[in-house]
JSON list of C-alpha atoms in Angstrom, two decimals:
[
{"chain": "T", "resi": 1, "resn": "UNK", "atom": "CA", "xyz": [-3.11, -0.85, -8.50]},
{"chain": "T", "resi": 2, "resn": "UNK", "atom": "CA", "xyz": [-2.50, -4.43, -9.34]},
{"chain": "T", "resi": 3, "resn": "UNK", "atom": "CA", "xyz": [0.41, -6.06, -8.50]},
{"chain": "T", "resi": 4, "resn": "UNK", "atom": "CA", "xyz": [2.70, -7.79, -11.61]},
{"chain": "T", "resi": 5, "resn": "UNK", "atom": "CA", "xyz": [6.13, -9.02, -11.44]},
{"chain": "T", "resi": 6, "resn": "UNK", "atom": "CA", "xyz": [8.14, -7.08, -14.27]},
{"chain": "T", "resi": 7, "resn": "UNK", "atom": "CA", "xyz": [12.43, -7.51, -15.60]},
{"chain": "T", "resi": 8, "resn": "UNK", "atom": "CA", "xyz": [13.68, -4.79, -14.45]},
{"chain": "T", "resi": 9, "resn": "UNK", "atom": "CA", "xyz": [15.73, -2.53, -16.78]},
{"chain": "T", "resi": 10, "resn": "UNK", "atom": "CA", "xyz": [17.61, 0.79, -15.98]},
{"chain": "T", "resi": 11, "resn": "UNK", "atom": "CA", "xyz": [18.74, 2.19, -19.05]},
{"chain": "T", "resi": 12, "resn": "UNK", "atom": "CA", "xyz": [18.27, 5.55, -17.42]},
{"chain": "T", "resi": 13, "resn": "UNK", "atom": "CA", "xyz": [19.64, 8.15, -14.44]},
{"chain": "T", "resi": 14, "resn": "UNK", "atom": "CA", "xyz": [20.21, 5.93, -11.50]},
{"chain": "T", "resi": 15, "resn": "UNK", "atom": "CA", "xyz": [19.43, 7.58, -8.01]},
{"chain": "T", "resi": 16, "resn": "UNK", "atom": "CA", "xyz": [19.78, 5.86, -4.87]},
{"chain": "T", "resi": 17, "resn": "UNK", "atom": "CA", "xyz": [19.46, 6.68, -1.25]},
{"chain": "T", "resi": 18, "resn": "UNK", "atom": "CA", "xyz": [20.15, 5.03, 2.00]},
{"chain": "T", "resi": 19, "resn": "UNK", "atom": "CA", "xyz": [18.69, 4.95, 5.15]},
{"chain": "T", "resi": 20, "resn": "UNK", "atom": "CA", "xyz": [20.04, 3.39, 8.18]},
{"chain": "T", "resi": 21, "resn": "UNK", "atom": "CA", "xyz": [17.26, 1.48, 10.32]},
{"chain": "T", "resi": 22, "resn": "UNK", "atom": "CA", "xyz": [19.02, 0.09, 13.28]},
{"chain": "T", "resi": 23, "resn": "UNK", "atom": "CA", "xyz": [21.53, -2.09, 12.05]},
{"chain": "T", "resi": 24, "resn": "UNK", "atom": "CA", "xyz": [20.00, -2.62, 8.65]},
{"chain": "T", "resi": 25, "resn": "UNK", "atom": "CA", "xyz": [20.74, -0.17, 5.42]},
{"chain": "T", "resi": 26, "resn": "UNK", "atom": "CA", "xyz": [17.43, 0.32, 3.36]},
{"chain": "T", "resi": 27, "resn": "UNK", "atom": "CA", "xyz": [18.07, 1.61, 0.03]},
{"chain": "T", "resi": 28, "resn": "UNK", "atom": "CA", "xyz": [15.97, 3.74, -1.81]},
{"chain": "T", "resi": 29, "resn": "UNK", "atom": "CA", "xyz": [16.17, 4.24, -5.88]},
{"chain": "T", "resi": 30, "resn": "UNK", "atom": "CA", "xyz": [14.23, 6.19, -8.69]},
{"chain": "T", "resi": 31, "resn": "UNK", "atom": "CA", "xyz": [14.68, 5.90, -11.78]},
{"chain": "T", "resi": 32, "resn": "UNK", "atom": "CA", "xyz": [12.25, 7.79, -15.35]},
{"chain": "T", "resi": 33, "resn": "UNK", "atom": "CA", "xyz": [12.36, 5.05, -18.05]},
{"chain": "T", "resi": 34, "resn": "UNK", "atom": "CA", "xyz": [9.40, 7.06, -20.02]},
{"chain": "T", "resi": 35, "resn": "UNK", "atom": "CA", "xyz": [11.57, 10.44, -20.33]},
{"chain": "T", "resi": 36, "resn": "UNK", "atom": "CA", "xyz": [10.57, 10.59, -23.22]},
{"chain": "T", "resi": 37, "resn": "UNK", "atom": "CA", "xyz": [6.77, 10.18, -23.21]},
{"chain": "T", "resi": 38, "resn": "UNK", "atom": "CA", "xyz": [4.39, 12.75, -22.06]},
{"chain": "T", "resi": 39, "resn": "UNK", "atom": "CA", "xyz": [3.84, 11.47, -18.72]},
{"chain": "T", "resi": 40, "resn": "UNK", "atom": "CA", "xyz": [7.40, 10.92, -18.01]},
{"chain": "T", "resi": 41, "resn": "UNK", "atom": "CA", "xyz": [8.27, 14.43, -19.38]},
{"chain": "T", "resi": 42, "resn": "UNK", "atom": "CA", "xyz": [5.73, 15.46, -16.73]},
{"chain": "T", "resi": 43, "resn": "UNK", "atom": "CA", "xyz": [7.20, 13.78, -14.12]},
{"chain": "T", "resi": 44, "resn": "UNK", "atom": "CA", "xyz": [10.33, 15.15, -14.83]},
{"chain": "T", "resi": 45, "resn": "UNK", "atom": "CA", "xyz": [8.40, 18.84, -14.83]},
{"chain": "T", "resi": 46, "resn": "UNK", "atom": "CA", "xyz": [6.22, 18.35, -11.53]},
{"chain": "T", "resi": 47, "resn": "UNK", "atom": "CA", "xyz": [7.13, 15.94, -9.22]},
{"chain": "T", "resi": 48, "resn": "UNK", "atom": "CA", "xyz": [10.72, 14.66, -10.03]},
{"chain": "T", "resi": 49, "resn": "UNK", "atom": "CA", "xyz": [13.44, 11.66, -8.66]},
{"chain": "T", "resi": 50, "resn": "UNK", "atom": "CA", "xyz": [14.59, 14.11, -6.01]},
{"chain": "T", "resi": 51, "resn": "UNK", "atom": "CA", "xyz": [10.95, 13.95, -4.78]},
{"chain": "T", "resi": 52, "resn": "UNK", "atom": "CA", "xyz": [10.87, 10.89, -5.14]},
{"chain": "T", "resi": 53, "resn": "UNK", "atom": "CA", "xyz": [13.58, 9.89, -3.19]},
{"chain": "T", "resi": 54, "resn": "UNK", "atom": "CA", "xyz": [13.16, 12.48, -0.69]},
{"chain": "T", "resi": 55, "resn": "UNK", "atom": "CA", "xyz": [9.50, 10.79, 0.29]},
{"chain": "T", "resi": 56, "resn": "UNK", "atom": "CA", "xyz": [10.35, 7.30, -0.24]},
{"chain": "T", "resi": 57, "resn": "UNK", "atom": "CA", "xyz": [11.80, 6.88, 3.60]},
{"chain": "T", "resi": 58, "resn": "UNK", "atom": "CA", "xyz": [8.87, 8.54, 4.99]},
{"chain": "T", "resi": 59, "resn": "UNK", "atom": "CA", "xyz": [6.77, 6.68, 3.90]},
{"chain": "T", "resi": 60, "resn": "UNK", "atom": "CA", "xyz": [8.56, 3.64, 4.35]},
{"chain": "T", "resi": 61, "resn": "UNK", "atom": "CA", "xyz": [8.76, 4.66, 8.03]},
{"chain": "T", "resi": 62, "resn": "UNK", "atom": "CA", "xyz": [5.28, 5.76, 7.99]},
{"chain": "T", "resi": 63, "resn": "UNK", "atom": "CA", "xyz": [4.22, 1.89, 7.11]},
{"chain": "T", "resi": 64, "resn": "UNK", "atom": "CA", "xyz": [6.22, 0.50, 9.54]},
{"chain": "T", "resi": 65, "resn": "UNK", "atom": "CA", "xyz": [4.70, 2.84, 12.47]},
{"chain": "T", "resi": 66, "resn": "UNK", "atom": "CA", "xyz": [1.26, 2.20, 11.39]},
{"chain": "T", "resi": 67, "resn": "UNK", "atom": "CA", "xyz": [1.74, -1.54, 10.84]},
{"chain": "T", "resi": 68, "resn": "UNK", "atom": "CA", "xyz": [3.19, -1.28, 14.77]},
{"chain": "T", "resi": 69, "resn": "UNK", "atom": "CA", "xyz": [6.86, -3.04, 13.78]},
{"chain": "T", "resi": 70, "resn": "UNK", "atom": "CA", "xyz": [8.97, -0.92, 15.53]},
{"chain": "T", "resi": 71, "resn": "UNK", "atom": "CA", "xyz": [11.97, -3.63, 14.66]},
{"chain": "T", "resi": 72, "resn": "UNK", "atom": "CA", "xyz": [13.88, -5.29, 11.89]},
{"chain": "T", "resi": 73, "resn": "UNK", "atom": "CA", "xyz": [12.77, -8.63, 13.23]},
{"chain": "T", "resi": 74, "resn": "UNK", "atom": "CA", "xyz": [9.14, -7.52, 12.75]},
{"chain": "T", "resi": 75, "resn": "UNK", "atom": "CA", "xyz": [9.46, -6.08, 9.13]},
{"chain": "T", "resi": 76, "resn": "UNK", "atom": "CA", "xyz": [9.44, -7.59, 5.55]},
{"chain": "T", "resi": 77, "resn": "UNK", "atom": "CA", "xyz": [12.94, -7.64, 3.88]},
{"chain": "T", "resi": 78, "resn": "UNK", "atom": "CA", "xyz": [14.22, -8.88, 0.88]},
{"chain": "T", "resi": 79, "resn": "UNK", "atom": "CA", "xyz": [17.30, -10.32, 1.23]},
{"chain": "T", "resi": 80, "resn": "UNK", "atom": "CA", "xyz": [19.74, -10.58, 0.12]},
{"chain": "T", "resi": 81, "resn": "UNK", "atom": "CA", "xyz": [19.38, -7.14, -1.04]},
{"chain": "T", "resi": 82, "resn": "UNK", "atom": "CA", "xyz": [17.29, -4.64, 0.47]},
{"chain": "T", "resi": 83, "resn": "UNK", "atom": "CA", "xyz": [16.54, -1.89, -1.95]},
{"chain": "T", "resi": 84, "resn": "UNK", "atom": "CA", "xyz": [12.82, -0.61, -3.20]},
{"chain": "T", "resi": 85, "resn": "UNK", "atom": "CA", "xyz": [12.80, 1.36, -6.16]},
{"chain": "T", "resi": 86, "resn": "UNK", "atom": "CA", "xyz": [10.56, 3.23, -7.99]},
{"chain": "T", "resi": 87, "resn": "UNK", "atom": "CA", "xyz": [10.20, 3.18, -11.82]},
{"chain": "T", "resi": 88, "resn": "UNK", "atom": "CA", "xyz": [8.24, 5.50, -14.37]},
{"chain": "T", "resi": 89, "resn": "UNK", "atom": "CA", "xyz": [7.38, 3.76, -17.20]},
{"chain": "T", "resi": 90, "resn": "UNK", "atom": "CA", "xyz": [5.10, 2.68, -19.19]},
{"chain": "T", "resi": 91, "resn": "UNK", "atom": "CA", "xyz": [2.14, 0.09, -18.16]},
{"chain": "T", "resi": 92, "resn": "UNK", "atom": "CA", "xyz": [0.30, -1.84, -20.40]},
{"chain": "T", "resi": 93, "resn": "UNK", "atom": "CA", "xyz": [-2.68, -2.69, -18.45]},
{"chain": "T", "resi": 94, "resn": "UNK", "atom": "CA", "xyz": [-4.40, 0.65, -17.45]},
{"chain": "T", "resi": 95, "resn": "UNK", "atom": "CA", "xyz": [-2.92, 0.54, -13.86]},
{"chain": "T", "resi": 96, "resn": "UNK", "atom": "CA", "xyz": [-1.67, 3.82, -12.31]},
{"chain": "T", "resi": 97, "resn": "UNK", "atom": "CA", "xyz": [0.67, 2.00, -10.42]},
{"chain": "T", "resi": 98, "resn": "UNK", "atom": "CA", "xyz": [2.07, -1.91, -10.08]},
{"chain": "T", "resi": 99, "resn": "UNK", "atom": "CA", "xyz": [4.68, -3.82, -7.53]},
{"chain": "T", "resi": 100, "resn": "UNK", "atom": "CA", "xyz": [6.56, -6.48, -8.61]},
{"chain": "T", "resi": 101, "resn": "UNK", "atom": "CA", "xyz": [9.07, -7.94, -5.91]},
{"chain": "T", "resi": 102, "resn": "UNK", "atom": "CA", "xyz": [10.37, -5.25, -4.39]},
{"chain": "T", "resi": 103, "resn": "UNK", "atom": "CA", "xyz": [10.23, -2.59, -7.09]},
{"chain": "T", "resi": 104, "resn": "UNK", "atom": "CA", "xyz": [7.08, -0.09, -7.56]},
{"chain": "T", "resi": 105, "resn": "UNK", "atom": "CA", "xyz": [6.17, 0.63, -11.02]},
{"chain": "T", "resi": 106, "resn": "UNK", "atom": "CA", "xyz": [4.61, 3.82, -11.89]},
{"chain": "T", "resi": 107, "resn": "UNK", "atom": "CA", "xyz": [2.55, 4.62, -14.81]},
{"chain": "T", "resi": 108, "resn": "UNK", "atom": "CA", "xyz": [3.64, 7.08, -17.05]},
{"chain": "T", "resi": 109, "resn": "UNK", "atom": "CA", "xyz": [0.14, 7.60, -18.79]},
{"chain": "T", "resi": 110, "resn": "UNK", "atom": "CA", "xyz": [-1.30, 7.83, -15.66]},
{"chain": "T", "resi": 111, "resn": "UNK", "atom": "CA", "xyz": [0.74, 11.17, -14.92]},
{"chain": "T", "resi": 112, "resn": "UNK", "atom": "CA", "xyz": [-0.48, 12.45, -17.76]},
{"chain": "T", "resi": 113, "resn": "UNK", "atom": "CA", "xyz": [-4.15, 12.24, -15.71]},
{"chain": "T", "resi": 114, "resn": "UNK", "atom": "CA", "xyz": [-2.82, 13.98, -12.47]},
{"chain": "T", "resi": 115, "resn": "UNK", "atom": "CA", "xyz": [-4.53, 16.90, -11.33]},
{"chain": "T", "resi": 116, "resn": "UNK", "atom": "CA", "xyz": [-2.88, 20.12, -12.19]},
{"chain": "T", "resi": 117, "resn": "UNK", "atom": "CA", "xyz": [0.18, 21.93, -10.37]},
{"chain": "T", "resi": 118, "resn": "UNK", "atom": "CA", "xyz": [0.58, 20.55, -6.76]},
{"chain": "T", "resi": 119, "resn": "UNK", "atom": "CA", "xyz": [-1.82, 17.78, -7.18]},
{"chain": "T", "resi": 120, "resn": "UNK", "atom": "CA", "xyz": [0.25, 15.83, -9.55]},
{"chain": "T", "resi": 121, "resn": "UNK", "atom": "CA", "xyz": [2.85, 15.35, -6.29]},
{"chain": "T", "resi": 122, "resn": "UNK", "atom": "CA", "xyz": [0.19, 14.74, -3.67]},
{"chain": "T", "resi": 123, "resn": "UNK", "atom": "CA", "xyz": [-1.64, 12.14, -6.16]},
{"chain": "T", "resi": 124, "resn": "UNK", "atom": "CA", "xyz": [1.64, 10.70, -6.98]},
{"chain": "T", "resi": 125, "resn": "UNK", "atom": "CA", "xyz": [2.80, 9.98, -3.23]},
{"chain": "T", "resi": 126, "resn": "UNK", "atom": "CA", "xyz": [-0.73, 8.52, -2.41]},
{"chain": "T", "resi": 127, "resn": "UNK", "atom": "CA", "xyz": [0.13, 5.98, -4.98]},
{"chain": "T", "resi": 128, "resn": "UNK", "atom": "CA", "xyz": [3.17, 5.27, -3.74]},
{"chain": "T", "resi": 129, "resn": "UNK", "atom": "CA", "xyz": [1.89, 4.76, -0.28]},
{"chain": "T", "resi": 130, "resn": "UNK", "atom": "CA", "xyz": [-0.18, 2.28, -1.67]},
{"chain": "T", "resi": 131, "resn": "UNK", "atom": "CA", "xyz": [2.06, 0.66, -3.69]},
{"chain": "T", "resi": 132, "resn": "UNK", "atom": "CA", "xyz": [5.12, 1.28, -1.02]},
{"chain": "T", "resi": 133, "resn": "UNK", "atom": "CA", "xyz": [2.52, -1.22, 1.01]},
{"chain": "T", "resi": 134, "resn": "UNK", "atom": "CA", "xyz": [2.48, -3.95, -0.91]},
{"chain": "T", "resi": 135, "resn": "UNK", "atom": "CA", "xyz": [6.37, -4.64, -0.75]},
{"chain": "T", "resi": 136, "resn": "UNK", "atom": "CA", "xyz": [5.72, -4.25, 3.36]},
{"chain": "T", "resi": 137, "resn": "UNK", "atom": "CA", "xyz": [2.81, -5.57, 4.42]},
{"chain": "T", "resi": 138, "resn": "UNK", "atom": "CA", "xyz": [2.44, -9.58, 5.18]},
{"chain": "T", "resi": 139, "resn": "UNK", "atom": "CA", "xyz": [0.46, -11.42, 2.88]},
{"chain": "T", "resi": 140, "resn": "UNK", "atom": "CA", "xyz": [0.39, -15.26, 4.58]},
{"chain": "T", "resi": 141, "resn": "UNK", "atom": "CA", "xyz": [3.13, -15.98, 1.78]},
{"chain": "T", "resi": 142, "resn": "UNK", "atom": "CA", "xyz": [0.28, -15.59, -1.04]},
{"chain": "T", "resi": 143, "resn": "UNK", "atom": "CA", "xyz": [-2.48, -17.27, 1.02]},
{"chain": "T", "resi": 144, "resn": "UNK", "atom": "CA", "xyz": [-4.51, -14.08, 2.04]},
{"chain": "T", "resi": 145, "resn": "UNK", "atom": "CA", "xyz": [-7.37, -13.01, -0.23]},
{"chain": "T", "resi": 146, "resn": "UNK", "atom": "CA", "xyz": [-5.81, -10.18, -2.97]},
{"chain": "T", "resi": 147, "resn": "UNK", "atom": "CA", "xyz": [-8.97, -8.28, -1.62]},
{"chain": "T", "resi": 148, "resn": "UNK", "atom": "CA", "xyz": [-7.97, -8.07, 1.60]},
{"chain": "T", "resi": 149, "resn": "UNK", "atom": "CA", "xyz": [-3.93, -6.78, 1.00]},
{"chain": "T", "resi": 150, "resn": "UNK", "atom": "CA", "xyz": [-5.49, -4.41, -1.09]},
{"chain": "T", "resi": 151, "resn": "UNK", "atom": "CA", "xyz": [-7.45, -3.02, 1.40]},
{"chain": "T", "resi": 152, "resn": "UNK", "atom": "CA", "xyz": [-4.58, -3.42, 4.03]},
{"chain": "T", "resi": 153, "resn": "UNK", "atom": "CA", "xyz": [-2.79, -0.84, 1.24]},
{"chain": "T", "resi": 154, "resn": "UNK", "atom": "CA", "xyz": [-5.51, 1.51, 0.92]},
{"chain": "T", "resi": 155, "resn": "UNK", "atom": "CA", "xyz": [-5.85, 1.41, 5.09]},
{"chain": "T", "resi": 156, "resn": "UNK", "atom": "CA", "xyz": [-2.58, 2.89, 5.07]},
{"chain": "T", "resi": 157, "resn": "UNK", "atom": "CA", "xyz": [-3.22, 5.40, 2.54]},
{"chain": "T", "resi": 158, "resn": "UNK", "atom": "CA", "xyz": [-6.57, 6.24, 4.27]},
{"chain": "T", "resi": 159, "resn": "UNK", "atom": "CA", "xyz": [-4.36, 6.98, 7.40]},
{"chain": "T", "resi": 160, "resn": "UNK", "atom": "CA", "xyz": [-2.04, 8.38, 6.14]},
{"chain": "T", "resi": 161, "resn": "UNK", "atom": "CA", "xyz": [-1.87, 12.77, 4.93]},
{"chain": "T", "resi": 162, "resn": "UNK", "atom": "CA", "xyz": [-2.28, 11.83, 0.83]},
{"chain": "T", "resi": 163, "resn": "UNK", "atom": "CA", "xyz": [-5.53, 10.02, 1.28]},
{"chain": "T", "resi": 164, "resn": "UNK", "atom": "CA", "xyz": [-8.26, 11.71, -1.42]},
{"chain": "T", "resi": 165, "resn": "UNK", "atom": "CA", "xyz": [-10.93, 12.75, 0.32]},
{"chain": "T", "resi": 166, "resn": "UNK", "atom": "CA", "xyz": [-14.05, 11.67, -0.87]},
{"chain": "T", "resi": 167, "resn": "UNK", "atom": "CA", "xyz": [-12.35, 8.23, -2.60]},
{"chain": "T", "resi": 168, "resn": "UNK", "atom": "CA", "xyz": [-14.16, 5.96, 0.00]},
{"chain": "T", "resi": 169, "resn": "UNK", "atom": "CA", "xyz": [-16.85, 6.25, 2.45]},
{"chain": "T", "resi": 170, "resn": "UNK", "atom": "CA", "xyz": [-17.84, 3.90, 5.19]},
{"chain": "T", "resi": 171, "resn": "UNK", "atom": "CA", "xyz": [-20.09, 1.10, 4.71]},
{"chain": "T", "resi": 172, "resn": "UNK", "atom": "CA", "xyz": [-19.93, 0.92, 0.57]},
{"chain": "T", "resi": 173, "resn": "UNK", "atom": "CA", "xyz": [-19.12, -2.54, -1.18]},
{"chain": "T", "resi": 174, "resn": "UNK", "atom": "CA", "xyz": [-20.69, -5.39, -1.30]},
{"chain": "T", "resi": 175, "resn": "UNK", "atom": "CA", "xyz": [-18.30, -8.01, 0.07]},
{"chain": "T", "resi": 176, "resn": "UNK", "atom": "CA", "xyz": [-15.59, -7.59, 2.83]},
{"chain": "T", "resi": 177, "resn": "UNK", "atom": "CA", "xyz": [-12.84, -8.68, 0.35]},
{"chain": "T", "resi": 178, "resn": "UNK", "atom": "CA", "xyz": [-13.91, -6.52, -1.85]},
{"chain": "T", "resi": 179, "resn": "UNK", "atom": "CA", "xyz": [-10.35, -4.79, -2.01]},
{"chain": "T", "resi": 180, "resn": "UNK", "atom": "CA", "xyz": [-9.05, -1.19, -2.27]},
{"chain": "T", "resi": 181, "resn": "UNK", "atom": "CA", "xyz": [-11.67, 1.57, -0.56]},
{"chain": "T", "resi": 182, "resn": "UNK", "atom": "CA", "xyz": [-14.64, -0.50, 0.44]},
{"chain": "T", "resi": 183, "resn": "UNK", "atom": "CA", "xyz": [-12.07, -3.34, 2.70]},
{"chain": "T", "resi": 184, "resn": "UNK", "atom": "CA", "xyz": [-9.74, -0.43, 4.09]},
{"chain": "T", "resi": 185, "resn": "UNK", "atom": "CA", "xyz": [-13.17, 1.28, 5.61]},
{"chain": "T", "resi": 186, "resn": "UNK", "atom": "CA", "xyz": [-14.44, -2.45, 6.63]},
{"chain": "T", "resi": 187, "resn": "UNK", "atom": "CA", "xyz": [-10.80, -2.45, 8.59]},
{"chain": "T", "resi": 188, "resn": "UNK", "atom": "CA", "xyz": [-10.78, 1.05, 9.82]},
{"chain": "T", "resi": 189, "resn": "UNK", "atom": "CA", "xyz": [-14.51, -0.12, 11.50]},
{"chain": "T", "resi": 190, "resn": "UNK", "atom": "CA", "xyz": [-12.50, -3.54, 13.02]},
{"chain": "T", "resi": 191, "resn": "UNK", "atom": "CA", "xyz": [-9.85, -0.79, 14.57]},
{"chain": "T", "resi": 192, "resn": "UNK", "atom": "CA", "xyz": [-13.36, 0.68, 15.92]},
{"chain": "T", "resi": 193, "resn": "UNK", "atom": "CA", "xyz": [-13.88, -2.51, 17.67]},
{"chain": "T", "resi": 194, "resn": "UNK", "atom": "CA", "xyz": [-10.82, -3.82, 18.86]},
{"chain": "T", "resi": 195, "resn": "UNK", "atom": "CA", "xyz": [-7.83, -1.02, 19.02]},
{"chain": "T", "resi": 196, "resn": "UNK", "atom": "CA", "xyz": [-4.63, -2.01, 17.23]},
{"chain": "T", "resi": 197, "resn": "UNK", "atom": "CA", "xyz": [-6.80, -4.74, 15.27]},
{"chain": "T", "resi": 198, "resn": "UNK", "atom": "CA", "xyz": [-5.46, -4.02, 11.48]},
{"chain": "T", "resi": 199, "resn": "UNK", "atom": "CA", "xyz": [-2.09, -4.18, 12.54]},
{"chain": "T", "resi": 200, "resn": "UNK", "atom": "CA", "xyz": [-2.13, -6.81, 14.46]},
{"chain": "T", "resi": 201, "resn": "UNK", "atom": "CA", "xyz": [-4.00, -9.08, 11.57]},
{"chain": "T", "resi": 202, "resn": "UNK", "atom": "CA", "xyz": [-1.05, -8.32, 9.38]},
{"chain": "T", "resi": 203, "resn": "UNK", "atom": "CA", "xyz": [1.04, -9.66, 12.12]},
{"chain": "T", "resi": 204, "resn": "UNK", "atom": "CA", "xyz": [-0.80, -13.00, 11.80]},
{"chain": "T", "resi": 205, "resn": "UNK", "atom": "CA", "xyz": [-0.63, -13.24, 8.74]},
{"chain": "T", "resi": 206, "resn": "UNK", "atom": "CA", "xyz": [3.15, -13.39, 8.31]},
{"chain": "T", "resi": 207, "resn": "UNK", "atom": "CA", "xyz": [3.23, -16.77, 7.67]},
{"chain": "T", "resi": 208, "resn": "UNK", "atom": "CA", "xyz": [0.04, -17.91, 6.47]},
{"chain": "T", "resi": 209, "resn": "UNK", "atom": "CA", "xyz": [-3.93, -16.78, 6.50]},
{"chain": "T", "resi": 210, "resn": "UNK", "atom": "CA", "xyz": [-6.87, -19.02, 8.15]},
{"chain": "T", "resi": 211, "resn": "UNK", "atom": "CA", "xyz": [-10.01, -17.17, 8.17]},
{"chain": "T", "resi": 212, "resn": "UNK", "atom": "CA", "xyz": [-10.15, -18.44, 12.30]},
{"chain": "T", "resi": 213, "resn": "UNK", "atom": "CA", "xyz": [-7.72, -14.93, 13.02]},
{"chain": "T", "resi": 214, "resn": "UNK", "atom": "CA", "xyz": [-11.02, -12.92, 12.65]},
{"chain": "T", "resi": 215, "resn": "UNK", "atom": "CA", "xyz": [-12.82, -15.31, 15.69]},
{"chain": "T", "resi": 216, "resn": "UNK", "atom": "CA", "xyz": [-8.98, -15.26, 17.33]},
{"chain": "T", "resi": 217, "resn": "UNK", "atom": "CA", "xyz": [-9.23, -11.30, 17.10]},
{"chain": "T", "resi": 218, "resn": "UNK", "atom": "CA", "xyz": [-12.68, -10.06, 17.39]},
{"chain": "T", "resi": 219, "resn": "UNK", "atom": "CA", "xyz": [-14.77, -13.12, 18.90]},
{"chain": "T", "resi": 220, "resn": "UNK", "atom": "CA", "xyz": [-16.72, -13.49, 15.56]},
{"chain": "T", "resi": 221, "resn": "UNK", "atom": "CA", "xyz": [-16.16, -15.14, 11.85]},
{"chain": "T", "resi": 222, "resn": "UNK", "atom": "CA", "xyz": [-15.48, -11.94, 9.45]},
{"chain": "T", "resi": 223, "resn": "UNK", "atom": "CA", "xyz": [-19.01, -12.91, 7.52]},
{"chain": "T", "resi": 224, "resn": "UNK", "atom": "CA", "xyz": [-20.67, -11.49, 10.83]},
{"chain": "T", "resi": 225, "resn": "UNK", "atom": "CA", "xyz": [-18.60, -9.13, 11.77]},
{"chain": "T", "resi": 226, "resn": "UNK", "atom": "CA", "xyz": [-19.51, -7.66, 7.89]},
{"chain": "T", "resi": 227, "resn": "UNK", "atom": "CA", "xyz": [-23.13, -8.13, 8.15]},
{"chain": "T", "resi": 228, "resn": "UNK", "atom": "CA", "xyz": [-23.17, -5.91, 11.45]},
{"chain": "T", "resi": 229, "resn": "UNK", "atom": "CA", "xyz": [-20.63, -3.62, 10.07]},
{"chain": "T", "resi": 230, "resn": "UNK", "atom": "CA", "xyz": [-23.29, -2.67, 7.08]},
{"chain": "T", "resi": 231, "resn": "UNK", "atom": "CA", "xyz": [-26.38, -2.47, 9.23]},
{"chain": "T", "resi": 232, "resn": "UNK", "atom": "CA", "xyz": [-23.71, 0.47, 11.28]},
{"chain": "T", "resi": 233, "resn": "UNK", "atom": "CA", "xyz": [-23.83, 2.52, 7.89]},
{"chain": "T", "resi": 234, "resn": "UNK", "atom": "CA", "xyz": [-27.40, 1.39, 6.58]},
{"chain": "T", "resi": 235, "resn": "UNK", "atom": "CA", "xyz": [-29.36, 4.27, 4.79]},
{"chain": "T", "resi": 236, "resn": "UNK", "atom": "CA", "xyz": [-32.76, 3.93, 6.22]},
{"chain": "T", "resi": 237, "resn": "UNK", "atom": "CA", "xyz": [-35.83, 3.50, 3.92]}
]
């Protein structure tokens, strides 16, 4: 789920939706460039733009609740035009799904992998949860580890109702930053310690990330905080 700026092109059906938060319209599009390859023919067939568009709110919503930014001044915008969309297409890298600004790319081959009947939706929105994230979250303007925002996206997928059971466990990896499932346990064990902790490190971090918000936050540099955090979940000899 790596994140790649792409040119956006929408040769294809157009769908857009808005939804009013406060005083600010969010709009919401989908759009199949790949109708004509297997995985965007499956798309199509099983999960679909109205989907699509129907879940994209939600889960927009569902971000900012988690994240605790109950107002526009709190939330990430692109301005001058706020609009996330969602595009099907092909990616060249292997990715099931990429951001890039504040569009979410969606692979088209990796449809093709989704589990059969309604598994293809419920794997496609935890994607998009993840990937949804990413546009969101705060990321010190590019200064916070790429481990770490990866994790932040997976947290939200792990607490959200799409997470895959059995994807992560607590206390796997081998470095906090580690990214995806091992850092979005490491933070779900930080929530353990100090309620409202995840959220309120993405806070911080609107601006810029200094390894001091762990000591700010818990009392402790994130090395120890780790080290204990693995002896929790140690398999005995």
């Amino acid at each position: 789920m790596a994140t790649k700026t792409h040119n956006l092109s929408l040769p294809c059906l157009l769908i857009a939706l808005s939804l009013l938060q406060g005083t600010l319209a969010i709009r919401f599009a989908a759009v199949n460039n790949a109708s004509s390859t297997p995985g965007g023919q499956r798309f199509d067939r099983d999960i679909g733009i109205a989907y699509t568009l129907k879940t994209m709110p939600g889960i927009a919503s569902f971000i900012w609740k988690t994240f605790g930014q109950p107002s526009e001044g709190d939330r990430r915008h692109y301005y001058p035009k706020d609009e996330v969309t969602t595009i099907i297409q092909d990616l060249q890298d292997g990715a099931l799904g990429e951001t890039g600004d504040n569009n979410v790319y969606m692979s088209a081959k990796g449809i093709e992998t989704y589990p059969p009947g309604d598994g293809a939706r419920f794997m496609f929105t935890s994607i998009l949860y993840h990937e949804m994230t990413h546009i969101f979250q705060w990321s010190g303007k590019g200064t916070a580890p790429g481990g770490l925002t990866e994790g932040m996206a997976d947290y939200i997928v792990l607490k959200s109702p799409f997470y895959v059971e059995g994807y992560s466990t607590p206390g796997q990896g081998e470095k906090w930053d580690e990214g995806y499932g091992t850092t979005s346990r490491f933070l779900e064990y930080c929530d353990s310690l100090r309620e409202g902790f995840t959220p309120e490190l993405n806070r911080m971090m609107r601006e810029v990330y200094l390894p001091e918000y762990w000591n700010q936050l818990l009392g402790k540099d994130v090395d120890q905080v780790w080290r204990e955090y693995k002896a929790k979940y140690a398999k005995p000899n």
